[in-house]
Amino acid sequence: ATSEGEGKGTARMVDEPPDQPKPTIVSNAEFNINWWVSGESLLACKDPKMAEKEDKESGLVRGGTAVAAVSPVDLMAKVDISGELKADLMKELGDKKVKIRGEALQKVQAILASAKIIQPSLGELPEALKWTLWDSNKNLVVTTLGIISSLATAMGSDCSKFSKAFIPRVLRVLADSKPQVRQAAISCLNAWHAEITLVPFIEQEFISSALTTKSSILKMELLTWLEDKLPTAGELPPKLS
């Protein structure tokens, strides 16, 4: 798809690329993920003293369940932006013209920048952003990922109410052929992980569903991301072990 591709009536979405990473990278990552899900923490392979030091620095209680730290955002007054997310703006996000879609994203960015800390009242925004999240124009995709990251940070732990609306869609972007787009998706996942921990990713089957894709590059990116998060993830809740 070209960077300025247009759809008829709405923004175009792109298919998964055929990239094929080395099988050993994926298989090694899958081994470590399966090890953790079965109840073994990757911390177990570390030197006990080093692991204890990392536990203290990260706040991890060995043998406990991962719990999100209280975010300062959760303790502050939040702005209701739902009144600014008008129907016309939502329509512009799916407009057939790249310029209109880009300007609509800028308006959303301005709303978030002005409010800074927001209530979990997003109206039709989660659904409207899917058009630019899967846009054929990669610049708009990266901008959309930045907005979704900002939403998580601005809502704090309340962003969990929208995890089903955003996380599966962000995971799909990991199949994109452009490294800068995949990196933006990873940064977005990091922002959500910082607010809700890894548990909902497992509990709500976002990860298992994403790994059923035919895209090997998505699997590689996701498994690599998981390996980075697992050492401080704690254990799964009892109902998931």
Coordinates of C-alpha atoms in Angstrom, one line a residue:
A1 CA 0.0 0.0 0.0
T2 CA 1.2 3.5 -0.7
S3 CA 1.6 6.1 2.0
E4 CA -1.2 8.3 0.4
G5 CA -3.6 5.5 -0.5
E6 CA -7.3 6.3 -0.3
G7 CA -10.4 4.1 0.3
K8 CA -13.9 4.8 -0.9
G9 CA -15.7 6.7 1.8
T10 CA -13.4 5.5 4.6
A11 CA -9.7 5.1 5.3
R12 CA -8.1 2.1 3.8
M13 CA -6.8 -0.7 6.0
V14 CA -3.8 -2.9 5.2
D15 CA -3.2 -6.7 5.3
E16 CA -0.6 -8.5 7.3
P17 CA 2.8 -8.7 5.6
P18 CA 4.5 -12.0 4.7
D19 CA 7.7 -11.4 6.7
Q20 CA 9.3 -14.5 8.0
P21 CA 11.7 -14.1 11.0
K22 CA 14.1 -16.9 11.9
P23 CA 12.3 -19.9 13.4
T24 CA 14.8 -20.2 16.3
I25 CA 13.9 -16.7 17.6
V26 CA 10.2 -17.5 17.7
S27 CA 10.7 -21.0 19.1
N28 CA 13.0 -19.8 21.9
A29 CA 10.6 -17.1 22.9
E30 CA 7.7 -19.5 22.9
F31 CA 9.6 -21.9 25.1
N32 CA 10.1 -19.1 27.7
I33 CA 6.5 -17.9 27.5
N34 CA 5.2 -21.4 28.0
W35 CA 7.5 -21.9 30.9
W36 CA 6.2 -18.8 32.7
V37 CA 2.5 -19.6 31.9
S38 CA 2.9 -23.1 33.4
G39 CA 3.8 -21.5 36.7
E40 CA 7.6 -21.0 36.5
S41 CA 9.0 -17.5 36.7
L42 CA 11.9 -16.6 34.5
L43 CA 13.4 -15.1 37.7
A44 CA 14.0 -18.6 38.9
C45 CA 17.0 -19.0 36.6
K46 CA 18.8 -15.9 38.0
D47 CA 21.2 -15.7 40.8
P48 CA 19.1 -15.5 44.0
K49 CA 20.9 -12.4 45.3
M50 CA 20.5 -10.6 42.0
A51 CA 16.9 -11.6 41.7
E52 CA 16.2 -10.3 45.3
K53 CA 17.8 -7.0 44.4
E54 CA 15.7 -6.7 41.3
D55 CA 12.6 -7.6 43.3
K56 CA 13.2 -4.7 45.7
E57 CA 13.8 -2.3 42.8
S58 CA 10.7 -3.3 40.9
G59 CA 8.4 -3.8 43.9
L60 CA 7.8 -7.4 42.9
V61 CA 6.7 -9.8 45.7
R62 CA 8.1 -13.2 44.7
G63 CA 5.3 -15.8 44.6
G64 CA 2.6 -13.1 44.5
T65 CA 0.3 -11.8 41.8
A66 CA 1.2 -8.9 39.6
V67 CA -0.6 -5.8 40.8
A68 CA -0.4 -2.4 39.1
A69 CA 1.1 0.3 41.2
V70 CA -1.1 3.2 42.2
S71 CA -0.7 5.8 39.5
P72 CA -0.6 9.5 40.5
V73 CA -3.2 10.0 37.7
D74 CA -5.7 8.0 39.8
L75 CA -5.3 10.5 42.7
M76 CA -6.0 13.6 40.7
A77 CA -9.1 15.3 39.4
K78 CA -10.0 14.2 35.8
V79 CA -11.5 16.1 32.9
D80 CA -14.5 14.8 31.1
I81 CA -13.6 15.2 27.3
S82 CA -16.7 13.4 26.0
G83 CA -18.4 16.7 25.1
E84 CA -15.4 17.5 22.8
L85 CA -15.5 14.2 21.0
K86 CA -18.3 15.3 18.7
A87 CA -19.9 13.2 15.9
D88 CA -18.4 15.4 13.2
L89 CA -14.9 14.7 14.5
M90 CA -15.5 11.0 14.7
K91 CA -16.7 11.1 11.0
E92 CA -13.5 13.0 10.0
L93 CA -11.4 10.2 11.4
G94 CA -12.8 7.9 8.8
D95 CA -12.9 10.4 5.9
K96 CA -11.6 9.3 2.5
K97 CA -9.1 12.1 2.4
V98 CA -5.7 11.7 4.1
K99 CA -5.6 15.4 4.9
I100 CA -9.0 15.3 6.7
R101 CA -8.0 12.2 8.7
G102 CA -4.7 13.8 9.7
E103 CA -6.3 17.0 10.8
A104 CA -8.9 15.0 12.9
L105 CA -6.1 13.2 14.7
Q106 CA -4.4 16.5 15.4
K107 CA -7.7 17.7 17.0
V108 CA -7.8 14.6 19.2
Q109 CA -4.2 15.2 20.2
A110 CA -5.0 18.8 21.1
I111 CA -8.0 17.7 23.3
L112 CA -5.8 15.3 25.2
A113 CA -3.0 17.8 25.6
S114 CA -5.3 20.4 27.0
A115 CA -7.1 18.0 29.4
K116 CA -3.9 16.1 30.4
I117 CA -5.8 13.8 32.9
I118 CA -9.2 12.5 31.7
Q119 CA -12.2 10.5 32.8
P120 CA -12.8 7.2 31.1
S121 CA -15.5 8.7 28.9
L122 CA -14.5 8.4 25.3
G123 CA -17.8 8.1 23.5
E124 CA -17.3 6.7 20.0
L125 CA -13.5 7.5 19.9
P126 CA -12.3 3.9 20.4
E127 CA -14.3 2.7 17.4
A128 CA -13.4 5.8 15.2
L129 CA -9.7 5.4 15.8
K130 CA -9.7 1.9 14.2
W131 CA -9.8 3.6 10.8
T132 CA -6.6 5.5 11.3
L133 CA -5.0 2.7 13.3
W134 CA -5.1 0.4 10.2
D135 CA -4.6 3.2 7.7
S136 CA -2.6 2.8 4.6
N137 CA -0.8 6.0 5.4
K138 CA 1.8 4.9 7.9
N139 CA 2.3 8.4 9.4
L140 CA -1.4 8.3 10.5
V141 CA -0.9 4.9 12.0
V142 CA 2.0 6.1 14.1
T143 CA 0.1 9.2 15.2
T144 CA -2.9 7.0 16.2
L145 CA -0.7 4.7 18.2
G146 CA 0.6 7.8 20.0
I147 CA -2.9 8.9 20.8
I148 CA -3.8 5.5 22.2
S149 CA -0.7 5.6 24.3
S150 CA -1.7 9.0 25.6
L151 CA -5.2 7.8 26.4
A152 CA -3.8 5.1 28.7
T153 CA -1.5 7.5 30.5
A154 CA -4.2 10.1 30.8
M155 CA -6.8 7.7 32.2
G156 CA -4.5 5.8 34.5
S157 CA -5.8 2.5 35.7
D158 CA -9.3 3.4 34.4
C159 CA -7.9 2.7 30.9
S160 CA -8.6 -1.0 31.7
K161 CA -12.2 -0.3 30.7
F162 CA -11.1 0.1 27.2
S163 CA -8.5 -2.7 27.0
K164 CA -10.7 -4.8 24.8
A165 CA -11.3 -2.0 22.4
F166 CA -7.7 -1.0 21.9
I167 CA -5.2 -3.8 22.8
P168 CA -6.2 -6.4 20.2
R169 CA -6.1 -3.8 17.5
V170 CA -2.7 -2.5 18.6
L171 CA -1.4 -6.1 18.6
R172 CA -2.5 -6.5 15.0
V173 CA -0.3 -3.6 14.0
L174 CA 2.8 -5.6 15.1
A175 CA 2.4 -7.4 11.7
D176 CA 3.2 -4.2 9.8
S177 CA 6.1 -4.3 7.4
K178 CA 7.6 -1.1 8.6
P179 CA 9.9 -1.3 11.7
Q180 CA 9.0 2.3 12.8
V181 CA 5.3 1.4 12.9
R182 CA 5.9 -1.8 14.9
Q183 CA 8.1 0.2 17.3
A184 CA 5.3 2.7 17.8
A185 CA 3.0 -0.3 18.5
I186 CA 5.5 -1.6 21.1
S187 CA 5.6 1.8 22.8
C188 CA 1.8 1.8 22.9
L189 CA 1.7 -1.6 24.5
N190 CA 4.3 -0.4 27.1
A191 CA 2.0 2.5 28.0
W192 CA -0.9 0.2 28.6
H193 CA 1.2 -2.4 30.4
A194 CA 2.4 0.4 32.8
E195 CA -1.2 1.1 33.8
I196 CA -2.8 -2.4 33.9
T197 CA 0.1 -4.9 34.2
L198 CA 0.5 -8.0 32.1
V199 CA -2.3 -10.0 33.7
P200 CA -5.2 -8.6 31.6
F201 CA -3.2 -9.4 28.4
I202 CA -3.3 -13.0 29.5
E203 CA -6.6 -13.1 31.3
Q204 CA -8.6 -11.6 28.4
E205 CA -6.8 -13.8 25.9
F206 CA -5.4 -10.8 23.9
I207 CA -2.0 -12.6 23.6
S208 CA -3.3 -16.1 22.8
S209 CA -5.6 -14.7 20.2
A210 CA -2.8 -12.6 18.6
L211 CA -0.5 -15.6 18.4
T212 CA -3.0 -17.4 16.2
T213 CA -2.2 -15.0 13.3
K214 CA -0.4 -16.2 10.2
S215 CA 2.1 -13.4 10.5
S216 CA 5.4 -14.7 11.8
I217 CA 6.7 -11.1 12.3
L218 CA 3.8 -10.3 14.6
K219 CA 4.6 -13.5 16.6
M220 CA 8.3 -12.5 16.9
E221 CA 7.5 -9.0 18.0
L222 CA 4.9 -10.1 20.5
L223 CA 7.0 -12.9 22.0
T224 CA 10.0 -10.6 22.3
W225 CA 7.9 -8.0 24.1
L226 CA 6.6 -10.7 26.4
E227 CA 10.1 -11.9 27.3
D228 CA 11.0 -8.3 28.3
K229 CA 8.0 -8.1 30.6
L230 CA 8.0 -11.6 32.2
P231 CA 10.9 -11.2 34.6
T232 CA 8.9 -8.7 36.7
A233 CA 5.5 -10.0 36.0
G234 CA 5.0 -12.1 39.1
E235 CA 2.6 -15.1 38.9
L236 CA -0.7 -15.4 37.1
P237 CA -3.8 -15.3 39.3
P238 CA -4.8 -18.7 40.6
K239 CA -7.7 -19.1 38.2
L240 CA -5.2 -18.8 35.2
S241 CA -2.5 -21.1 36.5

